[in-house]
XYZ file of C-alpha atoms in Angstrom:
736
model
C -24.416 2.714 15.091
C -23.367 5.668 14.192
C -25.309 6.703 11.138
C -23.077 6.065 8.375
C -22.485 2.579 9.773
C -26.616 2.026 9.991
C -26.448 3.661 5.107
C -23.649 1.120 4.693
C -26.253 -1.340 6.707
C -29.307 0.028 4.211
C -30.024 -2.747 1.202
C -29.315 -0.943 -1.696
C -31.916 0.804 -4.460
C -33.515 -1.822 -6.350
C -31.332 -0.126 -9.440
C -28.193 -0.337 -7.521
C -26.137 -2.855 -8.944
C -22.302 -3.794 -7.798
C -21.510 -2.228 -11.033
C -22.226 1.200 -10.440
C -21.106 1.524 -6.995
C -17.558 0.692 -8.390
C -18.069 3.426 -10.950
C -19.267 5.918 -8.243
C -15.777 4.922 -6.640
C -13.927 6.009 -8.738
C -11.055 4.018 -7.553
C -10.624 1.213 -9.984
C -9.944 0.629 -13.952
C -13.730 0.203 -16.041
C -12.315 -3.206 -16.788
C -11.425 -4.205 -13.163
C -15.345 -3.251 -12.368
C -15.913 -5.186 -14.606
C -14.373 -8.264 -12.961
C -15.564 -7.681 -9.775
C -19.724 -7.336 -10.984
C -19.605 -10.617 -12.849
C -17.917 -12.769 -10.442
C -20.075 -11.108 -7.318
C -23.193 -10.117 -8.780
C -24.303 -13.410 -10.026
C -26.302 -16.013 -10.025
C -30.004 -16.075 -11.019
C -31.152 -13.300 -9.688
C -27.663 -11.162 -10.659
C -27.591 -7.995 -12.651
C -24.077 -8.684 -13.927
C -23.749 -8.171 -17.868
C -21.542 -10.597 -18.294
C -21.559 -13.351 -15.630
C -18.817 -15.742 -15.198
C -19.969 -18.973 -15.935
C -16.625 -20.439 -14.151
C -14.042 -19.943 -12.165
C -10.990 -21.078 -15.252
C -12.757 -18.057 -16.973
C -12.272 -15.817 -14.184
C -8.512 -17.037 -14.458
C -8.524 -15.721 -18.355
C -9.387 -12.875 -17.758
C -7.192 -11.500 -14.427
C -3.726 -14.026 -17.088
C -5.222 -11.307 -20.477
C -5.346 -8.243 -17.779
C -1.793 -9.190 -16.881
C 0.372 -9.856 -19.824
C -2.243 -6.058 -21.757
C -2.567 -3.665 -18.697
C -2.082 -0.958 -20.992
C -5.648 -2.334 -22.508
C -6.778 -3.412 -19.170
C -5.569 -1.367 -15.980
C -5.867 2.368 -17.702
C -8.763 4.069 -18.743
C -8.893 5.078 -22.136
C -9.116 8.626 -22.341
C -11.228 8.173 -26.066
C -14.062 6.228 -24.096
C -15.357 8.906 -22.905
C -19.014 8.875 -19.781
C -20.126 11.250 -22.310
C -21.811 10.593 -26.093
C -17.756 12.387 -27.380
C -16.657 8.808 -27.072
C -14.173 8.633 -30.277
C -14.603 4.769 -31.884
C -11.631 2.717 -32.725
C -11.000 1.895 -36.069
C -10.547 -1.793 -37.334
C -7.322 -1.967 -39.470
C -4.689 0.289 -37.993
C -3.252 -1.866 -35.203
C -1.656 -5.227 -35.714
C -3.225 -8.520 -34.538
C -2.458 -12.385 -35.326
C -0.012 -14.107 -37.727
C 2.390 -15.039 -34.697
C 3.272 -18.091 -36.752
C 4.616 -16.635 -39.761
C 6.029 -13.692 -38.117
C 7.910 -16.283 -36.591
C 8.974 -17.421 -39.982
C 10.460 -14.111 -40.733
C 11.752 -13.346 -37.864
C 13.980 -16.349 -37.894
C 15.405 -15.718 -41.825
C 16.778 -12.314 -39.898
C 17.576 -13.483 -36.601
C 20.042 -16.283 -39.116
C 21.142 -13.631 -40.875
C 22.740 -11.713 -38.034
C 24.200 -14.255 -35.613
C 26.980 -14.871 -39.278
C 26.958 -11.100 -39.294
C 27.957 -11.213 -35.631
C 30.332 -14.082 -35.932
C 34.331 -13.295 -36.382
C 34.537 -12.195 -40.127
C 37.554 -14.997 -40.204
C 34.907 -17.540 -39.510
C 32.417 -16.673 -41.766
C 31.306 -19.798 -44.258
C 30.296 -17.536 -47.783
C 26.689 -17.177 -47.660
C 24.039 -17.358 -50.057
C 21.261 -14.602 -50.165
C 18.150 -14.753 -48.590
C 14.791 -14.075 -49.798
C 11.225 -14.698 -48.390
C 7.966 -15.081 -50.803
C 4.661 -13.927 -49.164
C 1.905 -15.532 -51.055
C -1.914 -15.193 -50.248
C -5.090 -13.712 -51.855
C -5.631 -10.438 -51.660
C -6.886 -8.720 -48.403
C -5.096 -11.590 -46.332
C -3.057 -9.079 -45.012
C 0.967 -10.174 -46.544
C 1.095 -6.274 -46.087
C 0.331 -5.523 -42.919
C 3.170 -8.236 -41.412
C 5.976 -7.162 -43.477
C 4.744 -3.710 -41.696
C 4.984 -5.233 -38.432
C 8.615 -6.722 -39.262
C 9.974 -4.290 -41.443
C 9.181 -1.362 -37.857
C 11.091 -4.388 -35.763
C 14.120 -4.687 -37.554
C 14.627 -0.972 -37.943
C 14.715 -0.614 -34.588
C 17.002 -2.814 -34.502
C 19.780 -1.234 -36.888
C 18.359 -2.292 -40.272
C 17.534 -0.296 -43.063
C 14.142 -1.197 -44.856
C 12.913 -0.213 -47.514
C 9.542 -1.211 -49.629
C 7.661 -0.266 -52.110
C 5.157 -1.662 -54.488
C 4.070 -2.459 -58.203
C 0.395 -0.778 -59.010
C -2.350 -2.902 -60.927
C -2.392 -1.875 -64.497
C 1.623 0.181 -64.606
C 3.046 -2.635 -65.973
C 5.289 -0.004 -67.930
C 6.388 1.441 -64.989
C 8.097 -1.602 -63.340
C 11.277 -0.147 -63.963
C 10.452 3.493 -62.137
C 8.959 1.519 -59.146
C 12.915 -0.859 -58.350
C 14.602 1.918 -58.879
C 12.154 4.147 -56.848
C 12.895 1.217 -54.222
C 16.883 1.992 -54.044
C 15.917 6.174 -53.919
C 14.095 5.592 -50.772
C 17.203 3.607 -49.832
C 18.618 6.524 -50.720
C 16.704 9.067 -48.525
C 17.386 7.304 -45.778
C 20.831 7.235 -45.605
C 20.453 11.123 -46.554
C 18.088 11.520 -43.962
C 20.414 9.312 -41.128
C 23.106 12.036 -42.057
C 21.100 15.483 -41.097
C 19.216 13.346 -38.253
C 20.248 10.750 -37.204
C 21.914 9.202 -34.469
C 25.984 9.142 -34.331
C 26.222 5.499 -34.553
C 23.378 6.823 -38.415
C 25.851 10.011 -39.210
C 28.653 7.305 -38.921
C 26.946 4.727 -41.125
C 25.946 7.134 -43.827
C 29.278 9.024 -44.024
C 30.875 5.195 -44.425
C 27.799 4.448 -47.382
C 29.160 7.543 -49.010
C 32.420 6.979 -49.203
C 31.672 3.064 -50.116
C 29.601 4.683 -53.652
C 31.953 7.159 -54.547
C 34.641 4.524 -54.628
C 32.513 2.376 -55.760
C 30.726 4.244 -59.166
C 32.899 6.543 -61.337
C 31.921 10.414 -61.696
C 29.824 9.479 -64.691
C 28.341 6.146 -63.512
C 26.549 8.719 -60.257
C 26.054 11.407 -62.371
C 23.694 8.367 -64.531
C 22.225 7.131 -61.292
C 21.274 9.937 -59.815
C 18.650 10.401 -62.175
C 17.001 7.687 -61.729
C 18.007 7.504 -57.912
C 17.603 11.185 -56.990
C 18.169 10.989 -52.999
C 21.967 10.381 -54.583
C 22.719 14.118 -54.778
C 20.837 14.797 -50.971
C 23.309 11.432 -49.582
C 26.873 13.116 -52.223
C 26.913 16.390 -52.005
C 29.672 16.938 -54.726
C 27.942 14.928 -57.750
C 28.236 17.116 -60.625
C 24.743 16.860 -63.225
C 26.838 18.450 -65.691
C 29.165 15.569 -66.478
C 29.252 14.834 -69.269
C 27.559 11.371 -69.651
C 29.238 8.059 -71.690
C 26.261 7.204 -74.770
C 26.995 3.826 -73.559
C 24.933 4.971 -70.570
C 22.096 5.689 -71.853
C 21.712 2.022 -73.846
C 20.888 -0.618 -71.465
C 18.937 -1.326 -68.590
C 21.359 -4.261 -68.399
C 23.719 -1.131 -67.418
C 20.943 0.205 -64.870
C 20.656 -3.293 -63.054
C 24.726 -3.752 -63.259
C 24.802 0.154 -61.954
C 22.325 -0.650 -58.999
C 23.715 -3.483 -58.533
C 26.986 -1.985 -57.270
C 24.971 0.641 -55.845
C 23.753 -2.658 -53.486
C 26.668 -3.764 -52.291
C 28.859 -0.476 -51.977
C 25.782 -0.682 -48.845
C 25.810 -3.880 -47.696
C 29.925 -4.101 -47.327
C 29.674 -1.102 -43.660
C 28.287 -3.019 -41.468
C 24.545 -3.266 -41.620
C 21.555 -5.926 -42.528
C 19.767 -4.157 -45.447
C 16.352 -5.907 -45.935
C 14.436 -4.798 -49.473
C 10.438 -5.285 -49.797
C 8.758 -5.650 -53.088
C 4.694 -5.679 -52.991
C 2.317 -7.263 -55.939
C 4.927 -8.637 -57.547
C 2.297 -10.577 -59.992
C 2.079 -7.455 -61.129
C 5.754 -6.453 -62.623
C 7.066 -6.409 -65.765
C 8.518 -9.690 -67.120
C 11.529 -8.535 -67.973
C 12.119 -6.551 -64.538
C 10.897 -9.838 -62.871
C 13.712 -11.241 -64.765
C 16.380 -8.708 -64.216
C 15.764 -8.214 -60.246
C 15.418 -11.843 -59.338
C 17.750 -13.234 -62.173
C 20.427 -10.318 -61.822
C 20.334 -8.500 -59.331
C 19.505 -11.484 -56.393
C 21.837 -13.740 -58.159
C 24.559 -10.615 -58.129
C 24.478 -10.006 -54.274
C 24.419 -13.966 -53.793
C 27.601 -14.445 -54.943
C 29.053 -11.505 -52.965
C 30.599 -12.048 -49.954
C 28.374 -9.458 -48.015
C 25.097 -11.766 -49.109
C 24.893 -12.048 -45.291
C 23.410 -9.157 -45.005
C 20.823 -8.861 -47.183
C 17.423 -10.362 -46.723
C 14.668 -10.001 -49.596
C 10.964 -10.107 -49.848
C 8.433 -10.202 -51.876
C 4.705 -10.441 -52.101
C 2.318 -11.646 -54.396
C -0.948 -12.970 -55.044
C -1.345 -16.745 -55.368
C -4.465 -17.022 -57.064
C -2.881 -14.835 -60.286
C 0.015 -16.358 -60.017
C 0.169 -19.901 -62.240
C 2.125 -21.888 -64.929
C 2.949 -19.401 -67.801
C 3.007 -16.550 -64.915
C 6.183 -14.478 -65.302
C 6.759 -14.834 -61.503
C 5.954 -18.910 -61.264
C 9.089 -18.731 -63.864
C 11.180 -17.364 -62.130
C 9.982 -18.991 -58.265
C 10.715 -22.290 -60.037
C 14.377 -20.961 -61.194
C 15.140 -19.627 -57.956
C 14.219 -22.518 -56.197
C 16.935 -24.455 -57.527
C 20.122 -21.636 -57.188
C 22.557 -22.305 -55.742
C 22.914 -18.549 -54.353
C 19.927 -17.171 -52.864
C 18.666 -19.237 -50.389
C 13.998 -19.624 -50.762
C 11.582 -19.613 -47.483
C 7.874 -19.532 -48.935
C 5.417 -18.373 -46.576
C 1.991 -18.959 -47.794
C -0.754 -17.088 -45.441
C -4.122 -18.767 -44.872
C -7.363 -17.701 -43.362
C -7.316 -15.001 -40.336
C -8.246 -17.774 -37.683
C -11.271 -17.256 -35.540
C -8.784 -17.406 -32.310
C -6.832 -14.477 -34.446
C -10.317 -12.710 -35.032
C -11.151 -12.639 -31.251
C -8.265 -11.269 -30.024
C -8.376 -8.327 -32.785
C -11.083 -7.158 -31.430
C -11.011 -7.837 -27.722
C -7.543 -5.411 -28.148
C -10.016 -2.610 -30.063
C -12.953 -3.058 -28.200
C -10.287 -3.038 -25.050
C -12.830 -5.956 -23.681
C -11.601 -10.005 -22.498
C -11.872 -12.415 -25.152
C -14.408 -14.479 -23.441
C -16.644 -11.164 -23.673
C -15.897 -10.935 -27.777
C -15.572 -14.434 -28.401
C -19.472 -15.045 -29.653
C -18.872 -11.778 -32.148
C -15.800 -12.815 -33.393
C -16.891 -16.034 -33.906
C -20.223 -14.390 -36.451
C -17.822 -12.179 -37.611
C -15.304 -14.995 -39.130
C -17.497 -17.365 -40.629
C -19.648 -13.675 -42.447
C -16.172 -13.448 -43.969
C -14.477 -16.776 -44.370
C -11.409 -15.646 -42.052
C -11.136 -12.431 -44.743
C -9.359 -10.101 -42.586
C -9.538 -7.056 -45.023
C -13.086 -8.216 -45.122
C -13.825 -8.718 -41.206
C -12.036 -4.985 -40.652
C -14.646 -3.189 -43.231
C -17.630 -5.083 -42.095
C -16.319 -4.220 -38.152
C -16.166 -0.549 -39.392
C -19.020 -0.612 -41.084
C -20.655 -1.974 -37.689
C -19.596 1.550 -35.822
C -20.178 3.977 -38.284
C -23.923 2.528 -38.022
C -23.923 2.140 -34.424
C -24.078 -1.806 -34.373
C -21.497 -1.564 -32.313
C -21.439 1.043 -30.431
C -20.404 2.804 -26.793
C -22.810 2.241 -23.464
C -22.659 5.432 -21.547
C -23.782 3.505 -18.404
C -22.002 0.551 -18.351
C -18.778 2.180 -19.828
C -17.621 0.007 -23.132
C -18.436 -0.814 -25.839
C -21.882 -3.298 -26.269
C -23.199 -4.650 -29.651
C -26.424 -5.092 -31.352
C -27.278 -9.277 -31.365
C -30.210 -9.129 -33.063
C -28.833 -6.716 -35.493
C -24.686 -8.438 -36.185
C -27.338 -12.041 -36.780
C -29.735 -11.672 -39.443
C -26.519 -9.282 -41.162
C -26.611 -10.316 -44.692
C -23.464 -9.509 -46.234
C -21.844 -9.465 -50.281
C -20.692 -12.546 -51.717
C -16.823 -10.787 -51.430
C -15.405 -7.985 -49.715
C -15.419 -5.732 -53.231
C -19.261 -5.613 -53.220
C -18.780 -5.152 -49.211
C -17.307 -1.742 -50.079
C -19.259 -0.715 -53.364
C -21.948 -0.960 -51.255
C -20.988 1.193 -48.617
C -20.484 3.940 -50.849
C -23.908 5.195 -51.735
C -23.853 6.237 -47.884
C -21.768 8.818 -47.953
C -21.628 13.131 -48.789
C -21.197 13.908 -52.183
C -18.122 15.229 -51.264
C -16.532 12.784 -49.775
C -17.781 10.242 -52.196
C -16.428 12.238 -55.530
C -12.971 13.239 -53.021
C -12.690 9.084 -53.263
C -13.165 8.829 -56.585
C -10.418 11.501 -57.271
C -7.962 9.944 -55.566
C -8.887 6.428 -57.269
C -7.716 8.426 -60.538
C -4.213 8.539 -59.339
C -4.312 4.695 -58.214
C -3.172 2.841 -55.578
C -1.842 6.466 -54.306
C -0.066 10.140 -55.373
C 1.917 12.867 -53.556
C -0.202 15.758 -51.275
C 2.051 17.749 -53.769
C -0.190 16.881 -56.639
C -3.380 17.360 -54.436
C -2.549 20.700 -52.999
C -2.561 21.990 -56.754
C -5.315 20.122 -57.431
C -7.081 21.476 -54.572
C -7.625 25.018 -57.107
C -8.727 23.617 -60.152
C -12.871 22.740 -60.564
C -11.907 19.145 -60.902
C -12.045 19.755 -55.975
C -14.932 19.411 -54.261
C -16.518 22.412 -53.550
C -15.448 22.717 -50.281
C -11.691 21.462 -50.583
C -10.044 18.021 -50.924
C -7.967 18.506 -47.525
C -10.924 18.186 -45.047
C -12.654 15.359 -47.168
C -9.234 13.877 -47.596
C -9.225 13.915 -43.495
C -12.396 12.513 -43.109
C -11.358 9.873 -45.425
C -8.205 8.973 -42.864
C -10.991 9.182 -40.049
C -13.139 6.863 -41.737
C -9.935 4.429 -42.202
C -10.255 4.261 -45.980
C -7.413 6.113 -46.733
C -3.702 6.718 -45.121
C -1.419 10.200 -45.250
C 2.474 8.010 -44.511
C 5.664 9.747 -45.784
C 3.761 13.045 -47.941
C 1.775 10.390 -49.834
C -2.137 9.850 -49.721
C -2.278 6.145 -50.252
C -5.656 3.922 -50.157
C -5.101 1.042 -46.833
C -5.547 -1.174 -49.629
C -5.726 -1.388 -53.566
C -9.181 -3.809 -53.250
C -11.040 -0.298 -52.617
C -9.361 1.603 -54.464
C -9.585 -0.760 -57.631
C -13.641 -1.923 -56.416
C -14.039 2.732 -55.862
C -12.857 3.050 -59.551
C -14.613 0.528 -61.198
C -17.238 1.390 -59.051
C -18.941 5.024 -61.648
C -19.331 4.574 -64.933
C -16.884 5.293 -67.991
C -17.665 8.134 -68.987
C -17.167 10.073 -65.591
C -14.495 8.272 -65.164
C -13.014 9.768 -68.447
C -14.265 13.100 -68.051
C -12.524 12.748 -64.968
C -9.023 12.067 -65.437
C -10.009 14.346 -68.718
C -10.150 17.342 -66.382
C -7.431 16.512 -64.293
C -5.237 15.612 -66.833
C -5.498 19.322 -68.608
C -5.105 20.480 -65.674
C -2.470 19.445 -64.917
C -0.187 20.491 -68.840
C -1.139 23.550 -67.813
C 0.729 24.209 -64.960
C 3.592 22.419 -66.728
C 2.986 24.848 -69.821
C 2.237 27.968 -68.385
C 5.102 28.844 -67.783
C 6.796 28.433 -70.591
C 7.571 30.554 -74.104
C 4.968 29.878 -76.896
C 8.963 28.483 -78.394
C 9.200 26.382 -75.930
C 5.355 25.289 -76.045
C 5.564 24.168 -79.632
C 9.348 22.659 -79.828
C 9.359 18.354 -78.932
C 12.218 19.469 -77.290
C 12.241 20.923 -73.811
C 14.081 20.110 -71.116
C 12.128 17.479 -68.583
C 14.075 19.670 -65.410
C 11.613 22.738 -66.506
C 7.973 20.593 -65.504
C 8.911 19.874 -62.221
C 6.552 20.783 -59.163
C 9.719 21.820 -57.192
C 14.108 21.866 -58.424
C 15.337 21.845 -54.505
C 14.388 19.777 -52.530
C 16.014 18.625 -49.322
C 15.802 15.255 -48.084
C 13.403 15.163 -46.123
C 11.220 17.406 -47.658
C 8.104 15.916 -49.341
C 8.721 15.881 -53.273
C 6.590 15.009 -56.555
C 7.895 11.744 -57.262
C 10.033 10.796 -59.676
C 8.240 11.107 -62.189
C 7.592 14.645 -63.941
C 3.967 16.475 -63.529
C 3.452 15.962 -67.353
C 4.301 12.592 -67.303
C 1.066 11.623 -63.980
C -0.392 15.008 -66.617
C -0.364 12.424 -69.115
C -1.107 9.087 -68.144
C -4.804 10.875 -67.165
C -5.405 12.093 -70.546
C -4.261 8.410 -71.484
C -6.221 6.907 -69.394
C -9.630 9.080 -71.037
C -8.254 7.917 -74.213
C -7.825 9.726 -77.792
C -12.053 8.247 -78.526
C -12.908 10.487 -75.839
C -10.925 13.586 -77.338
C -12.523 15.500 -79.571
C -10.540 17.537 -82.274
C -7.830 16.312 -84.618
C -5.133 19.123 -82.880
C -5.746 18.539 -79.205
C -5.122 14.670 -80.498
C -1.780 15.732 -81.897
C -1.278 17.877 -78.035
C -1.357 15.111 -76.910
C 0.808 12.526 -79.087
C 3.329 15.139 -78.286
C 2.636 14.490 -74.234
C 3.705 11.177 -75.385
C 6.267 11.547 -77.140
C 7.835 13.849 -74.366
C 7.246 11.270 -71.757
C 8.588 8.674 -73.884
C 11.922 10.476 -74.434
C 12.615 11.397 -70.922
C 11.769 7.052 -69.862
C 14.283 6.402 -72.962
C 16.704 8.790 -71.840
C 16.957 7.098 -68.034
C 17.293 3.598 -69.817
C 13.234 2.893 -68.422
C 12.800 1.016 -71.693
C 8.972 -0.242 -70.658
C 7.825 2.619 -69.530
C 9.372 4.801 -72.819
C 7.764 2.286 -75.349
C 3.874 2.671 -73.536
C 4.520 6.026 -74.220
C 4.800 5.973 -77.850
C 2.870 3.581 -78.273
C -0.006 5.024 -76.126
C 0.370 8.855 -78.420
C 0.633 6.318 -81.384
C -2.730 5.763 -80.313
C -3.383 9.365 -80.658
C -2.397 10.425 -84.241
C -3.468 7.336 -85.524
C -1.768 5.669 -88.201
C -3.372 7.644 -90.952
C -2.283 10.902 -90.312
C 1.202 10.621 -91.931
C -0.664 11.457 -95.151
C -2.353 14.247 -93.698
C -0.748 17.704 -94.361
C -2.811 19.937 -92.558
C -1.697 18.091 -89.297
C 1.463 21.071 -87.678
C 4.356 19.022 -87.517
C 2.562 15.543 -88.428
C 5.379 14.040 -89.816
C 7.916 15.333 -87.713
C 5.347 13.619 -84.469
C 4.922 10.210 -86.185
C 8.742 9.476 -87.123
C 9.476 10.374 -83.212
C 6.971 8.220 -81.364
C 7.416 5.400 -84.104
C 11.224 5.300 -84.184
C 11.217 5.346 -80.295
C 8.655 2.749 -79.733
C 10.519 0.647 -82.815
C 14.029 1.577 -80.032
C 12.275 0.875 -76.824
C 11.191 -2.747 -78.626
C 14.614 -3.443 -79.126
C 15.429 -2.527 -76.117
C 12.655 -4.396 -74.116
C 13.277 -7.580 -76.433
C 10.114 -7.615 -78.760
C 11.254 -8.277 -81.957
C 8.430 -8.829 -83.642
C 7.938 -5.362 -82.621
C 10.511 -3.834 -84.021
C 10.053 -5.358 -87.016
C 5.923 -3.826 -87.084
C 7.001 0.113 -86.080
C 9.938 0.073 -88.287
C 7.712 -0.944 -91.283
C 6.499 2.293 -91.170
C 8.772 4.162 -90.542
C 9.672 2.490 -93.595
C 6.766 2.510 -95.491
C 6.412 6.536 -95.409
C 10.043 8.227 -94.212
C 12.583 8.696 -96.644
C 15.900 6.316 -96.619
C 18.163 8.867 -95.193
C 15.791 9.590 -92.000
C 15.104 6.107 -91.956
C 18.760 4.776 -91.382
C 18.386 4.220 -87.642
C 15.364 2.361 -87.818
C 17.478 -0.179 -89.959
C 19.845 -0.719 -87.922
C 17.391 -1.419 -85.532
C 15.837 -4.166 -87.066
C 18.829 -5.773 -88.090
C 19.774 -5.720 -83.992
C 16.231 -7.108 -83.508
C 17.472 -9.687 -85.763
C 20.295 -10.532 -84.638
C 19.556 -11.361 -81.143
C 17.049 -13.620 -82.223
C 19.928 -15.991 -84.148
C 18.613 -15.386 -87.350
C 22.611 -14.210 -88.816
C 22.035 -15.116 -92.454
C 19.059 -12.854 -92.974
C 20.487 -10.184 -91.216
C 23.864 -10.223 -93.410
C 21.454 -9.839 -96.331
C 19.614 -6.853 -95.093
C 23.353 -5.262 -94.369
C 24.601 -6.154 -97.887
C 21.005 -4.509 -99.177
C 21.578 -1.425 -97.189
C 24.782 -0.686 -98.264
C 24.601 -1.609 -101.567
C 21.431 1.305 -101.649
C 24.184 3.678 -99.367
C 25.896 3.375 -102.907
C 28.589 0.107 -101.914
C 29.700 -1.443 -105.113
C 29.331 -5.343 -103.461
C 29.451 -7.621 -106.254
C 27.102 -10.719 -106.340
C 28.810 -13.621 -105.514
C 31.969 -14.499 -103.815
C 35.584 -12.576 -105.522
C 38.062 -15.157 -107.197
C 41.905 -16.147 -106.701
C 42.011 -13.294 -109.632
C 40.232 -10.630 -108.378
C 41.874 -11.184 -105.023
C 45.249 -11.119 -105.907
C 44.419 -8.266 -107.965
C 42.845 -5.964 -105.156
C 45.612 -6.872 -102.898
C 48.124 -5.764 -105.703
C 46.306 -2.734 -106.248
C 46.247 -1.689 -102.449
C 50.490 -2.750 -102.086
C 50.828 -0.415 -104.767
C 48.694 2.380 -103.089
C 50.618 1.901 -100.060
C 54.044 2.250 -100.975
C 53.881 5.844 -101.691
C 53.708 6.098 -98.314
C 55.771 6.116 -95.503
C 54.577 4.254 -91.957
C 54.736 8.100 -90.343
C 52.180 9.396 -93.042
C 49.718 6.562 -92.254
C 49.763 6.812 -88.930
C 49.410 10.444 -89.143
C 46.828 10.468 -91.679
């Protein structure tokens, strides 16, 4: 025999295994090496890591490799043979929910089939609405993201927005932001899309210009600013009618016109609104009632799909959303599909772990069962638990095995909290102070904030010593934060909620105050002292950037001052020391309230007026040392009364106008009398409004008899009028 032949027949060293020899050959992917080792190096004395128990298990592994070659037949470059292996982050990829995904896509496919049929043979169809429910962290948003990404590749225009906890007053702003995102998609198509996209954008622009007059386009551009990038020749200096600023119903009408113009251009549109349980009741009525009804009754209903997401454990009898769902189920113009997400199944849990760790399901099945049992199938809880086990190396990459392994004793003895919120909080104490401080800053802004605001804040004493940028990147790597489209967002609002509630009230107030004062100072830095003192500062002076192209990140539709004011309001008047400062912050609320009213966002306007009133208190009407105090009070109370009228809150109208009648002069209170009588009329109390109207005319000097005139008095008045009129000819009467 040759020397080489004798070497091949010599026994292997005792520490040598089939797996190690396969690794040394560098001819096979790691997963194939493990497959062969588990088959060959088996038996009582076998050294395989996971011996096959049956031929069926071998077939199962081979089928998985065939169906997912990207996971098993190619080595992951992140899995190194050194200690530099980059661990995966659970929660970034989509897994499971195939049944629910199929249900949603069946609805979209049905609409596509109707759209592609002969236009002369198309039956009249109603709009489609899908309502997806489940508990917090069940994966509703991830499921819709997956659907939206797929439908976007099929020619759909897909836009999404969400309501925020504790910000019900901004519900109208959320809806406007949804349409603004649609306008941005069209504007981006115009400059950076394919030829088909550019043609669609051009058709949409023409349809909008044909459907809406100049005044309506100008008004709509105030709440949908990306219209200015889509339609270049909108002149914002065009005078608007007074009526344009009076009604939320007019806004909804214009949004309906906007949507129908887009639907008339042969592309289906999918609008997604998340966390409907936090939307204001009036906005739910306007969107789910008027908007859906308008589209459903139109000829282009087959190109429209609305999707609403909500937490079913927060919506019960008496909730505004519950009432709207009951009404929609009986609607003839909207076809409703309701889907409830159950807990993540054991199979889906194992599939997710297998895909992220690039291991066959037979190896991770037991791990998947344990994780499922400890989290009750709550997917967000499971994701946080798995990521924590990666961080503390309970799940770790084995350099010798070149695959992920885990410490069974640690996992089996692991005690988890009762819910995901407690588990998240329990992990915060292990993070570096700078990272934790950054996370708390982000939590003070809510679910998401604009990168531009954070860049400004990075220059303040609020930011950690190393700056916000590096800490935010660390949080992205951990999987708590994500950055999409210029927005820095929490991966789930449960994380934001529990981070925010975790630190003490005084600490939160102090952080809100510091952020608000710094951002407010940025607003007023370039204004003259006269402008600063004035209550009539134009809001176009309060934006960080006035000229941004359609593809660039902007601060948002809300001004920098409104963001600063939100933080001051979160700190609260009890935290503020000194009446002059309270007066200043009341002025901020008055300014933001006026701006919200100017764009018919009366829910937000009422919120800011009421916050301003909280800062000054009721007694300030009589405090003479307060600079401009009465004018400030009058503006806040009259604004609150008008906004209450627009939002149909008659009890608040009477409450706020009563303060004005008590403290303001009769001449200055006349607009408030009109507001009060309109409110009384809208409630159907016609006799009362007539009585108040007559009394008001009497106070103005009009002579109105206490009882109706008799026939003699009526004839005398007619004769007197006839005598006066007879001294003029027709042309004189008309010209005068």
